[in-house]
Each structure stands twice: as C-alpha cells, then as structure tokens.
C-alpha cells in the first residue's frame, strides 16, 4: 500500500517576480514500511519535496496523496489537523519545547489529539524506553545531549501513531556514536513495527543504512535505487 | 487547555530578567497610579474639608441682595425665628449666625482692610473649627469688653500680640463712619492663608451694638425700631450627611423662599472645579500609565514571540492550531498581568493605608500649600472602586497588548519558521 503518492509535482517560488523552479515534475510512491533517504546537492529541491510531502507547503502543480488522501487542496487549518494525525516530524535542530520535560514533549502531540491520560502516559513511557531514554523522562531538553534530544524528537514523532515519519537531516548535528545509535533505533522501529521513514540527508552514514535512496537533481528524480543492507 | 496554561506559565519564567522587568513596570505603574490618585483625593478632601470646616460650612443663607453688594443693611429679618427653624430642619447638625462688614483694622504700627466676622461664639464652635485654631491667647467668652481674634499673619504684619489694643473703623447702618477699640484676645492660624489674611473675628453682640445704634433696615417700615440683637447677614450650617446637602438646602429654601440658600459648592464654585480637575488629572495619569504599559507589553511579548519563531513553527508543524498558538501568547501576557497587578494593588493599598493614617507632612512646602488653602498634613485616601477599575484596566491593557504579538505568531509559516536562525 502506498503511504505517499505524488504525480508530476511542480513547485515554483516567486512566480510573479523572479520565478525559481524548485521541483519540475516529481512522480514518487513510497510504500508502507519503507526506509527511504532522499538525497541530492543543495538546491536540488529535496527540502521542497519534503515540505510538500509533509503538508508544510503546497505544490504549484501536481497531485499528492498521503495515506490515500489528496492533500494538495487543503486549507492551512485543514493541513494543521492533517499533520497532527498523520505525520511525525524529526527536525535537524531537534526543536523540542525547552520548557517541557522529555515526557511532556512526547505527550504534547497526544494532548493535541485529545488522547486519554492513561493512554498518553503508557505510550510516552513505552516510546521513551524504546529510544533508550526510560531514565530521562523528567529531564528538560537543556539537560540532555544532542543525541538524546534527537531521540526524544523521534519518540515525539512516533507518539501520534502517524502514517509515516519525515526526518529532515536528522543526524546533521550529531556525532558518530549518537548517529549510529539513532539509526539503530529507527531501523529497529522500522523493522519491528513496520513504521515508514523518509529522510532528507547529506549524511553517508544515513544513506548507507537506507533501503531505498532517491536522488534529486535540479528538481527532478535522477536515480531511485533499492539497497540491500 | 491545561497544557496551554502549563506551557504559557513556564514560558513566562523562561527569561526571568525580562519577566521581572515587565513585572516591575506593572507593579510600579499600578502602585504609582494608586498613590498619585490617593494623593490627589487626599488633597481634594483636605481642601474641601478645610474650606468647609473653617470658612464655608455646608450651607450658607443670606439676604439675596447681600450677595450682590455686601452692604450691611441687607440683613436677614427675624433672625432668631429663622435660626430656630433651620435648627429643627431634618439633617441639620448645627447652625450659627454672623454679622459681616468690611472695616479698617489699625494698630500703632499700621493698618489694613479686613472683613469682620462677628460671630455667635457658642454656636460657631459647633459649626466651624475656628476655636481650635487659636494658637495664642484664648477664644471668646461671655465676659470682657470688645475682644478680637486676629490671625498670626495679621498679627505679624501689624506687629501686635495678645492683649494689644487695636481699632476697627467701619460704616454703621446710618452711613456714619464709626470706630471702636478692641483688645486682641487670641491669635489664630487656620492654615488657609487667604482666609487668615482677610478676616478678623469679633463677637456678634459687640458689632451689632456698634453698627446699629439707631438705624432702621431699608426693608422695614420707617416707624419700626431696629432690633440690634437680630442683625444677621449670614447663617452657616453643617449637615449630618454631605450627600444630602442639596436636599436639605432645598428644604430650607422651601421654608424661606425670600432668602438665598447656597450649598458649599455654590458658595465656592472653585471647590467643584478643583474636584473635577483633580479627577481629570487622575484619568490622564491612568491613561498615560495604560499607554506606557501597552507598549511595554507589546515590546516584551514581541521579543518573546520573535525569539521562539522556530519553536512556534514546530508547534504548528506538529499540529497545534492557530487558535491555540494565539491563545498561548495571550495567556502568557495575562499571566504577567495577573502576577503583577495584585502585587501592585497590594503595595498601593499598604501605602495608602499607612499614609492615610500617619499622614504625609508637607510642612516643608507649607507656604505654598497653605497659600492654596490646604492643610500641611495630607492624608491620602482612595475609594475601593478604583482598585477594581485599575485591575480591570490592566487586564484589558494586557489583552490589547498581547494581540499584536499573538497575531504575529500565527502569521508565521511553519516551513519558514522551522528553518529560521
């Protein structure tokens, strides 16, 4: 089953002044349980593609379906609701809420979903244990290392039981050990729980672990390779 | 909603210095508005009380023509009957009668024009506080011939002291200039410079005897003999409840339609003007404070929003809707107001209560203040309603001040906000 399906996605910035074509027609399908890296040089359009897949931006042209739902025509507010229920985000700079503890950060999205307290508590503990932070649930982000913060971010992304996880350069700020640790956790979640991951990355360590690598160049997909690792 | 409150509360304490600065501004502002308004109120009350207790009383009654040219012949006829009638009017606390005339007061060292207030001294003690203002010598008593009370200011200018002899020269009812010698019985200081410089006080019986030896009032029949005892130009009275002063004045006017009955506001219109202008000043001070506060809040909250662009972008990316983001910024601002305002109100209340009892001694500015007609001890006072008005005012200001930063927050596009530095 396709989790993400796009047809001829185009995105032009500044259409009225100096038009910049970031995407020139991208056709892409990602299936449930894939572990996919989107790579490419700066300016190739990978961030734009990720934003569109993640419902943070709209394409200028083309069709996009996430979890069998056409999201290209949704309003801002509908997109917010859609993201809350369907997409888990992991950002390069972790972007945790600094005034909340690890547990509260993970719980936060479930609160927005109006989940019951029992469910929130159980899932938060389960997720933090799954990313190896069972003993840090009451720590604030400032008390955690970069790698630990990014693991909290992964737990937070998983909390709402999204259709897939979108990770934008998740390892860019991490050292080798933290990167390896994070990738191990994501690979395990992917394998054991069949969770779909889509990364944008420059990091060869991430590319090496991905099972599918899509390369973007000048706004179009130049290669789409399945890897066996 | 609980989470919004929790995040907002923790955000308030995220930059402690900034929070303390804006809290300081709110606390100081609320306190200052309370203190300044209570000072103004205290001044108004002191000014009005002084004027009422020393000079004006609550209601004055005259012959209508007396007010136009203050000629001595415009006496209130049948003064004793009028007095008894006023005394029995409901709500009247005390009443006194006076004879008034202009005179030249001379000592061996100089002379000056004065207004002579000839009083019924036993009644006067119940209506005005003049007896308590005698600082040297004594107030009047039954015995003794032609005693006079003069102020400290006049005593200094004419270089006289208690028991000195002085001469009053005035016109009697027949139009003849007459003079009589008086002995200084006491020296008073009311604290109201204009009053002290213009007035001397003698007994009504003494002046009446000198004014009307054989005279006849113009509104009496020529063959009717003038009653010396009855010569009275002014009745002054106090009421039990100042809120009812207009009603009581109306009652008296109904009983004596031929007399002019005036409340203290009509006798001294400047009292009302002063009251109004102080009230207006208070409003202006409050408005300036609210405006300053609104800009302070906008500045603080805008900083709080702008330094969290990335975080706000993330919140919207993961599904926090715009209404919640907007509410979060407004709640944060309200929290600042809800912490600062009660502290400011409490400090203001303590200050007003303390100085309201202890008083503020303004005697180092005595000259100017007394010249204006206020006493040198100022007792700040404030009605409870102002505390409530102020609390509501800050609440509304906080909401208004938060709108722009909150609007700015929801205008952020998550995709740009997340990537911002």
XYZ file of C-alpha atoms in Angstrom:
650
model
C 0.000 0.000 0.000
C 1.308 3.437 -0.919
C 1.736 5.751 2.014
C 2.830 8.618 -0.211
C 1.960 9.050 -3.826
C 2.786 12.088 -5.972
C 2.177 12.791 -9.611
C 4.024 15.444 -11.555
C 4.663 17.672 -8.531
C 5.945 21.103 -9.515
C 6.882 23.961 -7.246
C 7.813 27.435 -8.417
C 8.903 30.120 -5.938
C 8.299 33.818 -6.707
C 6.111 33.065 -9.754
C 5.380 36.776 -10.253
C 8.879 38.238 -9.897
C 11.918 36.058 -10.495
C 10.495 32.535 -10.800
C 12.609 29.762 -9.329
C 11.571 26.246 -10.250
C 12.437 24.097 -7.259
C 10.575 20.976 -8.440
C 9.975 20.323 -12.110
C 7.703 17.322 -12.031
C 8.271 14.648 -9.405
C 6.481 11.297 -9.530
C 7.040 9.315 -6.406
C 5.434 6.468 -4.500
C 6.529 5.283 -1.086
C 5.064 2.132 0.395
C 4.243 1.287 3.990
C 7.350 0.173 5.891
C 9.948 1.680 3.546
C 13.134 3.202 4.953
C 13.894 5.847 2.337
C 16.582 8.505 2.028
C 16.099 11.450 -0.301
C 19.489 12.815 -1.240
C 20.889 15.409 -3.552
C 23.060 18.506 -3.595
C 21.930 21.809 -2.094
C 19.305 23.425 -4.286
C 18.249 20.127 -5.793
C 14.755 20.506 -4.295
C 14.832 17.816 -1.613
C 13.719 20.127 1.182
C 10.922 21.467 -1.006
C 9.804 17.929 -1.770
C 9.907 17.008 1.905
C 7.871 20.105 2.864
C 5.237 19.219 0.301
C 5.077 15.573 1.355
C 4.860 16.729 4.970
C 1.953 19.082 4.291
C 4.006 22.119 5.306
C 3.883 23.595 1.812
C 1.672 23.203 -1.245
C 2.762 22.294 -4.749
C 2.226 24.815 -7.556
C 1.040 21.963 -9.741
C 0.501 18.254 -9.457
C -1.253 15.758 -7.264
C -0.228 14.487 -3.847
C -1.837 11.808 -1.797
C -0.806 10.900 1.734
C -2.431 7.818 3.208
C -4.952 7.767 0.361
C -5.968 11.397 0.966
C -5.432 14.232 -1.523
C -3.716 16.981 0.459
C -2.850 19.376 -2.339
C -6.072 21.366 -1.941
C -6.338 21.515 1.865
C -6.570 24.888 3.638
C -3.961 25.955 6.215
C -6.131 24.853 9.129
C -7.021 21.550 7.467
C -3.324 20.938 6.842
C -2.550 21.552 10.528
C -5.172 18.958 11.506
C -3.882 16.590 8.855
C -0.275 16.857 10.008
C -1.282 16.293 13.614
C -2.952 12.979 12.803
C -0.723 11.639 10.020
C 2.845 12.879 10.055
C 5.628 12.660 12.581
C 8.400 15.209 12.181
C 12.040 14.949 13.196
C 13.951 18.157 12.622
C 17.618 18.838 12.155
C 17.730 21.135 15.232
C 15.554 18.748 17.340
C 13.079 21.596 18.041
C 11.871 20.305 21.378
C 9.895 22.657 23.624
C 12.583 23.798 26.046
C 10.203 24.462 28.946
C 8.767 20.942 28.907
C 10.384 17.717 30.128
C 11.152 14.806 27.786
C 7.936 13.105 28.866
C 5.860 16.267 28.338
C 7.410 16.875 24.927
C 6.430 13.381 23.813
C 2.995 13.666 25.374
C 2.303 17.053 23.843
C 1.068 15.962 20.407
C -1.182 13.338 22.001
C -2.675 16.114 24.120
C -3.436 17.998 20.915
C -5.165 14.805 19.758
C -7.214 14.658 22.981
C -5.951 11.194 23.918
C -6.823 9.956 27.393
C -4.352 10.434 30.201
C -3.801 6.698 30.694
C -3.105 6.179 27.017
C -0.748 9.171 26.911
C 1.193 8.028 29.955
C 1.554 4.449 28.775
C 2.603 5.385 25.257
C 5.032 8.079 26.407
C 6.862 5.713 28.716
C 6.853 2.976 26.092
C 8.288 5.288 23.425
C 10.936 6.832 25.643
C 12.025 3.361 26.681
C 12.084 2.306 23.039
C 14.551 5.124 22.255
C 16.616 4.253 25.333
C 15.610 7.207 27.490
C 13.463 5.490 30.085
C 15.595 7.048 32.810
C 15.402 10.602 31.414
C 11.669 11.143 31.303
C 11.767 14.119 33.681
C 14.779 15.833 32.120
C 14.385 19.084 30.255
C 15.988 19.360 26.778
C 18.764 21.550 28.197
C 19.754 18.624 30.467
C 20.085 16.207 27.522
C 22.838 15.731 24.934
C 22.156 16.411 21.244
C 21.785 12.692 20.539
C 19.397 12.250 23.446
C 17.336 15.247 22.345
C 17.034 13.831 18.850
C 15.886 10.500 20.320
C 13.207 12.378 22.278
C 12.254 14.023 18.953
C 11.903 10.571 17.381
C 9.720 9.431 20.281
C 7.630 12.590 19.889
C 7.271 11.973 16.145
C 6.039 8.425 16.827
C 3.641 9.445 19.604
C 0.583 10.334 17.476
C 0.867 6.998 15.587
C 1.493 8.787 12.287
C 1.235 7.336 8.804
C 4.952 7.978 8.358
C 7.899 9.796 9.893
C 9.547 12.622 7.998
C 13.077 13.368 9.144
C 14.864 16.419 7.783
C 18.637 15.958 8.115
C 18.142 14.223 11.482
C 21.813 13.453 12.036
C 23.315 16.746 10.850
C 24.086 17.919 14.386
C 25.085 14.560 15.872
C 28.438 12.862 16.474
C 29.157 9.398 15.053
C 28.165 7.473 18.137
C 24.857 9.313 18.521
C 24.189 8.957 14.806
C 24.744 5.221 14.911
C 22.594 4.910 17.982
C 19.756 6.943 16.444
C 19.901 4.983 13.194
C 19.811 1.717 15.112
C 16.687 2.812 16.911
C 14.948 3.993 13.737
C 15.931 0.858 11.833
C 14.600 -1.332 14.645
C 11.288 0.570 14.783
C 11.050 0.273 11.016
C 11.714 -3.440 11.069
C 9.771 -4.431 14.156
C 6.809 -2.093 13.882
C 6.776 -1.563 10.141
C 6.979 2.225 10.540
C 7.692 4.172 7.338
C 10.642 6.570 7.486
C 11.534 9.224 4.887
C 14.766 11.157 5.382
C 16.343 14.012 3.590
C 20.066 13.794 4.193
C 23.595 14.511 3.116
C 24.952 12.064 5.629
C 26.593 8.994 4.055
C 26.000 7.014 7.278
C 22.257 7.506 6.845
C 22.411 6.776 3.100
C 24.258 3.541 3.832
C 21.515 2.367 6.199
C 18.595 3.308 3.890
C 16.933 0.563 1.873
C 15.862 2.939 -0.850
C 17.808 6.008 -1.976
C 16.138 8.615 -4.168
C 18.439 11.223 -5.675
C 17.099 14.579 -6.736
C 18.932 16.812 -9.154
C 17.661 20.144 -10.474
C 14.133 19.470 -9.305
C 13.705 16.029 -10.812
C 14.423 12.488 -9.626
C 17.649 11.365 -11.274
C 18.040 7.940 -9.634
C 15.862 5.725 -7.437
C 17.830 2.792 -6.071
C 16.809 -0.121 -3.821
C 19.646 -1.160 -1.496
C 20.041 -4.417 0.344
C 21.774 -3.956 3.645
C -6.204 23.864 27.650
C -4.261 22.775 30.740
C -1.214 22.168 28.576
C -1.512 25.638 27.099
C -1.524 27.089 30.610
C 1.401 24.920 31.606
C 3.485 25.926 28.586
C 2.471 29.590 28.950
C 3.354 29.579 32.651
C 6.761 28.028 32.031
C 7.394 30.402 29.140
C 6.725 33.321 31.470
C 9.664 32.177 33.590
C 11.885 31.285 30.673
C 13.591 34.666 30.576
C 13.443 35.644 34.220
C 15.118 39.002 33.780
C 12.685 40.052 31.083
C 9.743 38.831 33.139
C 10.961 40.706 36.207
C 11.443 43.890 34.161
C 7.882 43.856 32.808
C 6.504 42.755 36.190
C 8.416 45.639 37.765
C 6.848 48.017 35.262
C 3.351 46.706 36.008
C 3.834 46.734 39.781
C 5.413 50.186 39.826
C 2.797 51.557 37.447
C -0.166 50.191 39.414
C 1.356 51.377 42.657
C 2.096 54.824 41.229
C -1.426 55.261 39.856
C -2.867 54.296 43.248
C -0.523 56.544 45.169
C -0.886 59.557 42.875
C -4.674 59.207 42.771
C -4.876 58.813 46.542
C -2.679 61.891 46.995
C -4.925 63.870 44.657
C -8.007 62.602 46.502
C -6.391 63.472 49.817
C -5.649 66.968 48.526
C -9.207 67.461 47.304
C -10.623 66.228 50.589
C -8.210 68.318 52.617
C -9.004 71.389 50.535
C -12.759 70.882 50.754
C -12.713 69.907 54.432
C -10.594 72.900 55.304
C -12.826 75.199 53.343
C -15.984 73.665 54.827
C -14.765 73.496 58.418
C -13.087 76.859 58.563
C -14.958 79.087 56.224
C -17.751 77.872 54.001
C -19.703 75.270 56.022
C -22.128 73.029 54.153
C -24.889 75.536 53.586
C -24.993 79.337 53.823
C -28.100 81.519 53.934
C -28.165 85.256 53.145
C -30.436 88.065 52.136
C -30.323 87.796 48.326
C -29.090 91.371 47.904
C -26.290 90.921 50.424
C -24.510 88.633 48.000
C -24.564 91.348 45.336
C -23.030 94.245 47.208
C -22.381 93.072 50.775
C -23.985 96.179 52.228
C -24.704 95.878 55.938
C -28.328 96.887 55.602
C -29.177 93.631 53.778
C -29.812 91.707 56.941
C -31.895 88.572 57.245
C -35.060 89.688 59.012
C -36.346 87.797 62.036
C -33.018 86.090 62.530
C -33.941 84.198 65.691
C -37.018 82.681 64.131
C -35.072 81.693 61.033
C -32.328 80.212 63.217
C -34.788 78.130 65.239
C -36.459 76.916 62.101
C -33.182 75.903 60.447
C -32.077 74.186 63.639
C -35.164 71.994 63.568
C -34.816 71.062 59.885
C -34.159 67.351 59.439
C -30.499 66.512 58.759
C -29.081 69.749 60.136
C -26.277 69.140 62.606
C -25.540 72.669 63.822
C -26.182 76.234 62.755
C -24.660 79.581 63.590
C -25.311 83.211 62.663
C -22.961 86.022 61.820
C -22.871 89.712 61.099
C -20.390 90.701 58.440
C -18.877 94.015 57.490
C -15.764 95.462 55.972
C -13.514 97.547 58.158
C -10.114 99.119 58.547
C -8.046 97.459 61.266
C -5.339 99.633 62.776
C -2.600 99.113 65.282
C 0.019 101.566 66.396
C 2.286 100.188 63.663
C -0.050 100.066 60.676
C -3.460 99.480 59.189
C -5.156 97.170 56.715
C -8.559 96.457 55.282
C -10.251 93.386 56.695
C -13.548 91.580 56.693
C -15.083 91.489 60.134
C -16.840 88.258 61.007
C -18.961 88.897 64.030
C -19.934 85.530 65.406
C -22.276 83.949 67.902
C -19.281 82.298 69.547
C -21.105 79.488 71.321
C -22.810 78.361 68.139
C -19.745 78.999 65.991
C -17.786 76.356 67.910
C -20.272 73.751 66.753
C -20.104 74.757 63.089
C -16.523 75.822 62.376
C -13.202 74.809 63.837
C -12.024 78.366 64.456
C -11.964 77.902 68.245
C -9.456 75.079 67.824
C -7.230 77.192 65.612
C -6.388 79.704 68.319
C -2.658 79.259 68.882
C -2.042 82.092 71.332
C -4.370 83.642 73.889
C -7.926 82.337 74.085
C -11.188 82.017 72.241
C -14.122 84.269 73.210
C -16.078 84.025 76.421
C -19.009 85.924 77.827
C -17.122 88.451 79.845
C -14.745 91.153 78.685
C -15.252 94.199 76.504
C -14.663 94.158 72.745
C -12.329 91.170 72.353
C -10.965 90.423 68.871
C -9.325 87.378 67.297
C -6.787 88.022 64.578
C -4.619 85.676 62.574
C -0.910 85.096 63.029
C -0.334 86.693 59.646
C -2.183 89.899 60.505
C -0.589 89.987 63.965
C 2.864 89.802 62.377
C 2.083 92.415 59.761
C 0.562 94.880 62.222
C 3.101 93.922 64.883
C 0.639 93.175 67.648
C 0.326 90.403 70.201
C -2.243 89.060 72.627
C -3.730 91.870 74.739
C -2.584 94.543 72.275
C -5.115 97.243 71.542
C -6.449 97.711 68.012
C -9.010 99.958 66.384
C -11.695 98.900 63.886
C -13.136 101.635 61.705
C -16.287 100.937 59.681
C -19.531 102.428 58.468
C -22.614 101.948 60.596
C -26.161 101.446 59.387
C -26.878 105.138 59.275
C -23.918 105.642 56.950
C -21.672 107.270 59.537
C -18.051 106.226 59.935
C -17.530 104.845 63.371
C -14.545 103.437 65.243
C -14.144 101.263 68.271
C -11.190 99.895 70.134
C -10.696 96.159 70.593
C -8.205 94.123 72.549
C -6.539 91.061 70.996
C -7.986 88.075 72.867
C -6.371 85.403 70.745
C -4.301 84.750 67.653
C -5.403 82.011 65.266
C -3.851 80.141 62.392
C -6.262 78.207 60.191
C -3.616 77.135 57.721
C -5.595 78.809 54.936
C -3.599 81.860 54.018
C -6.294 83.749 52.042
C -8.717 83.376 54.963
C -6.148 84.398 57.563
C -5.060 87.473 55.677
C -8.585 88.776 55.146
C -10.575 88.025 58.287
C -10.780 89.177 61.867
C -13.323 87.782 64.294
C -15.291 89.577 66.960
C -18.465 88.811 68.945
C -21.727 89.433 67.124
C -23.253 91.340 70.031
C -20.305 93.802 70.019
C -20.525 94.561 66.314
C -24.301 94.767 66.257
C -24.249 97.301 69.064
C -21.749 99.432 67.145
C -23.419 99.061 63.740
C -26.998 99.877 64.574
C -27.417 102.329 67.374
C -30.485 103.968 65.904
C -30.648 102.657 62.400
C -33.537 101.212 60.526
C -33.345 98.451 57.925
C -34.377 99.516 54.481
C -36.876 96.747 54.147
C -38.576 97.580 57.432
C -41.314 100.104 57.916
C -39.831 103.512 58.861
C -41.593 103.537 62.181
C -40.376 100.092 63.207
C -37.499 100.202 65.638
C -34.457 98.171 64.649
C -33.726 95.145 66.789
C -29.989 95.112 67.454
C -29.960 91.501 68.589
C -31.460 90.367 65.343
C -28.980 91.906 62.884
C -27.578 88.933 60.960
C -26.117 88.676 57.449
C -25.238 85.052 57.325
C -26.352 81.694 58.626
C -23.897 78.868 58.250
C -24.747 75.279 58.988
C -23.367 71.778 58.923
C -25.395 68.754 57.895
C -25.050 65.222 59.185
C -24.531 63.639 55.756
C -22.886 65.647 52.975
C -24.558 63.510 50.339
C -27.893 65.019 51.442
C -26.702 68.602 51.345
C -28.689 69.519 48.222
C -31.856 68.008 49.648
C -31.515 69.875 52.939
C -30.755 73.134 51.119
C -33.963 72.580 49.164
C -35.957 72.081 52.390
C -34.659 75.314 53.847
C -35.282 77.208 50.629
C -38.849 75.926 50.725
C -39.278 77.335 54.231
C -37.695 80.697 53.382
C -38.303 81.438 49.734
C -37.207 85.061 50.184
C -33.675 84.046 51.277
C -30.765 82.841 49.222
C -29.742 79.308 50.251
C -26.456 78.006 48.854
C -24.535 74.788 49.296
C -20.757 74.844 49.695
C -20.334 74.034 46.016
C -22.338 77.116 45.101
C -20.619 79.330 47.659
C -17.199 78.229 46.449
C -17.527 77.024 42.864
C -13.764 76.574 42.811
C -14.234 73.548 45.096
C -16.112 71.751 42.371
C -13.704 72.949 39.719
C -10.814 71.707 41.801
C -12.535 68.387 42.410
C -13.206 67.969 38.683
C -9.747 68.996 37.565
C -8.079 66.643 40.045
C -10.382 63.865 38.823
C -9.408 64.668 35.253
C -5.714 64.675 36.144
C -6.189 61.239 37.698
C -7.771 59.971 34.489
C -4.895 61.399 32.440
C -2.302 59.779 34.728
C -4.142 56.456 34.431
C -4.357 56.763 30.628
C -0.649 57.564 30.328
C 0.155 54.560 32.516
C -2.052 52.260 30.456
C -0.475 53.520 27.205
C 3.041 53.062 28.571
C 2.069 49.606 29.793
C 0.545 48.584 26.480
C 3.772 49.447 24.644
C 5.834 47.715 27.333
C 3.735 44.584 26.942
C 3.858 44.674 23.139
C 7.631 45.043 23.284
C 8.114 42.226 25.774
C 5.737 39.794 24.134
C 7.028 40.570 20.674
C 10.528 39.703 21.892
C 9.149 36.548 23.464
C 7.500 35.579 20.168
C 10.394 36.524 17.906
C 12.956 34.564 19.895
C 10.729 31.483 19.671
C 9.967 31.568 15.947
C 11.483 28.144 15.404
C 9.602 26.656 18.318
C 6.296 28.201 17.264
C 6.903 26.885 13.734
C 7.494 23.427 15.181
C 4.294 23.634 17.270
C 2.291 24.457 14.166
C 4.121 21.801 12.139
C 3.228 19.063 14.604
C -0.387 20.114 14.626
C -1.035 22.921 17.106
C -3.710 25.033 15.511
C -3.558 28.791 15.137
C -6.222 29.386 17.742
C -4.147 27.572 20.350
C -0.944 29.401 19.389
C -2.809 32.717 19.608
C -4.317 31.761 22.976
C -0.943 30.699 24.310
C 0.579 34.145 23.663
C -2.474 35.904 25.137
C -2.426 33.638 28.216
C 1.278 34.330 28.739
C 0.592 38.057 28.697
C -2.373 37.748 31.021
C -0.232 35.771 33.434
C 2.216 38.671 33.611
C -0.716 40.967 34.373
C -2.203 38.556 36.887
C 1.071 38.314 38.783
C 1.964 42.000 38.629
C -1.391 43.652 39.230
C -2.275 42.103 42.617
C 1.228 42.869 43.916
C 0.941 46.471 42.702
C -2.564 46.769 44.151
C -1.448 45.323 47.469
C 1.588 47.598 47.730
C -0.602 50.547 46.748
C -3.185 49.558 49.369
C -0.492 49.270 52.051
C 0.950 52.664 51.118
C -2.453 54.365 51.104
C -3.442 52.706 54.400
C -0.177 53.632 56.076
C -0.076 57.251 54.937
C -3.851 57.533 55.256
C -3.364 57.016 58.997
C 0.046 58.546 59.557
C -0.380 61.402 57.106
C 2.277 62.998 54.946
C 3.833 66.074 56.464
C 4.128 68.731 53.786
C 5.149 71.489 56.165
C 8.450 71.963 54.356
C 6.336 73.211 51.456
C 4.000 74.894 53.972
C 3.891 78.380 52.485
C 2.745 77.342 49.037
C 0.329 74.704 50.274
C -1.281 76.911 52.875
C -1.493 79.689 50.331
C -3.554 77.300 48.249
C -5.936 76.579 51.114
C -4.869 73.100 52.167
C -3.542 71.875 55.477
C 0.087 70.831 55.660
C -0.756 67.278 56.790
C -2.000 65.319 53.818
C -3.941 62.096 54.270
C -4.079 60.060 51.030
C -7.359 58.265 50.524
C -8.824 56.094 47.815
C -12.194 54.592 47.138
C -12.243 50.810 46.777
C -13.795 51.093 43.337
C -10.516 52.471 41.950
C -8.682 49.257 42.850
C -11.248 47.315 40.837
C -11.147 49.796 37.950
C -7.370 49.568 37.871
C -7.378 45.761 37.923
C -9.862 45.684 35.040
C -7.842 48.355 33.216
C -4.601 46.346 33.426
C -6.442 43.173 32.389
C -7.826 44.873 29.277
C -4.456 46.516 28.572
C -2.712 43.141 28.816
C -5.159 41.604 26.353
C -4.792 44.534 23.950
C -1.003 44.455 24.306
C -0.900 40.748 23.521
C -2.980 40.924 20.343
C -0.233 42.141 18.022
C 2.442 39.666 19.199
C -0.142 36.852 19.095
C -1.190 37.857 15.588
C 2.478 37.945 14.603
C 2.873 34.415 15.990
C 0.037 32.924 13.950
C 1.214 34.683 10.796
C 4.378 32.574 10.896
C 4.625 29.925 8.221
C 5.851 26.733 9.869
C 8.056 25.817 6.937
C 9.920 29.139 7.155
C 9.797 29.386 10.933
C 11.437 25.992 11.478
C 14.379 26.947 9.313
C 14.856 30.418 10.743
C 18.016 31.048 12.747
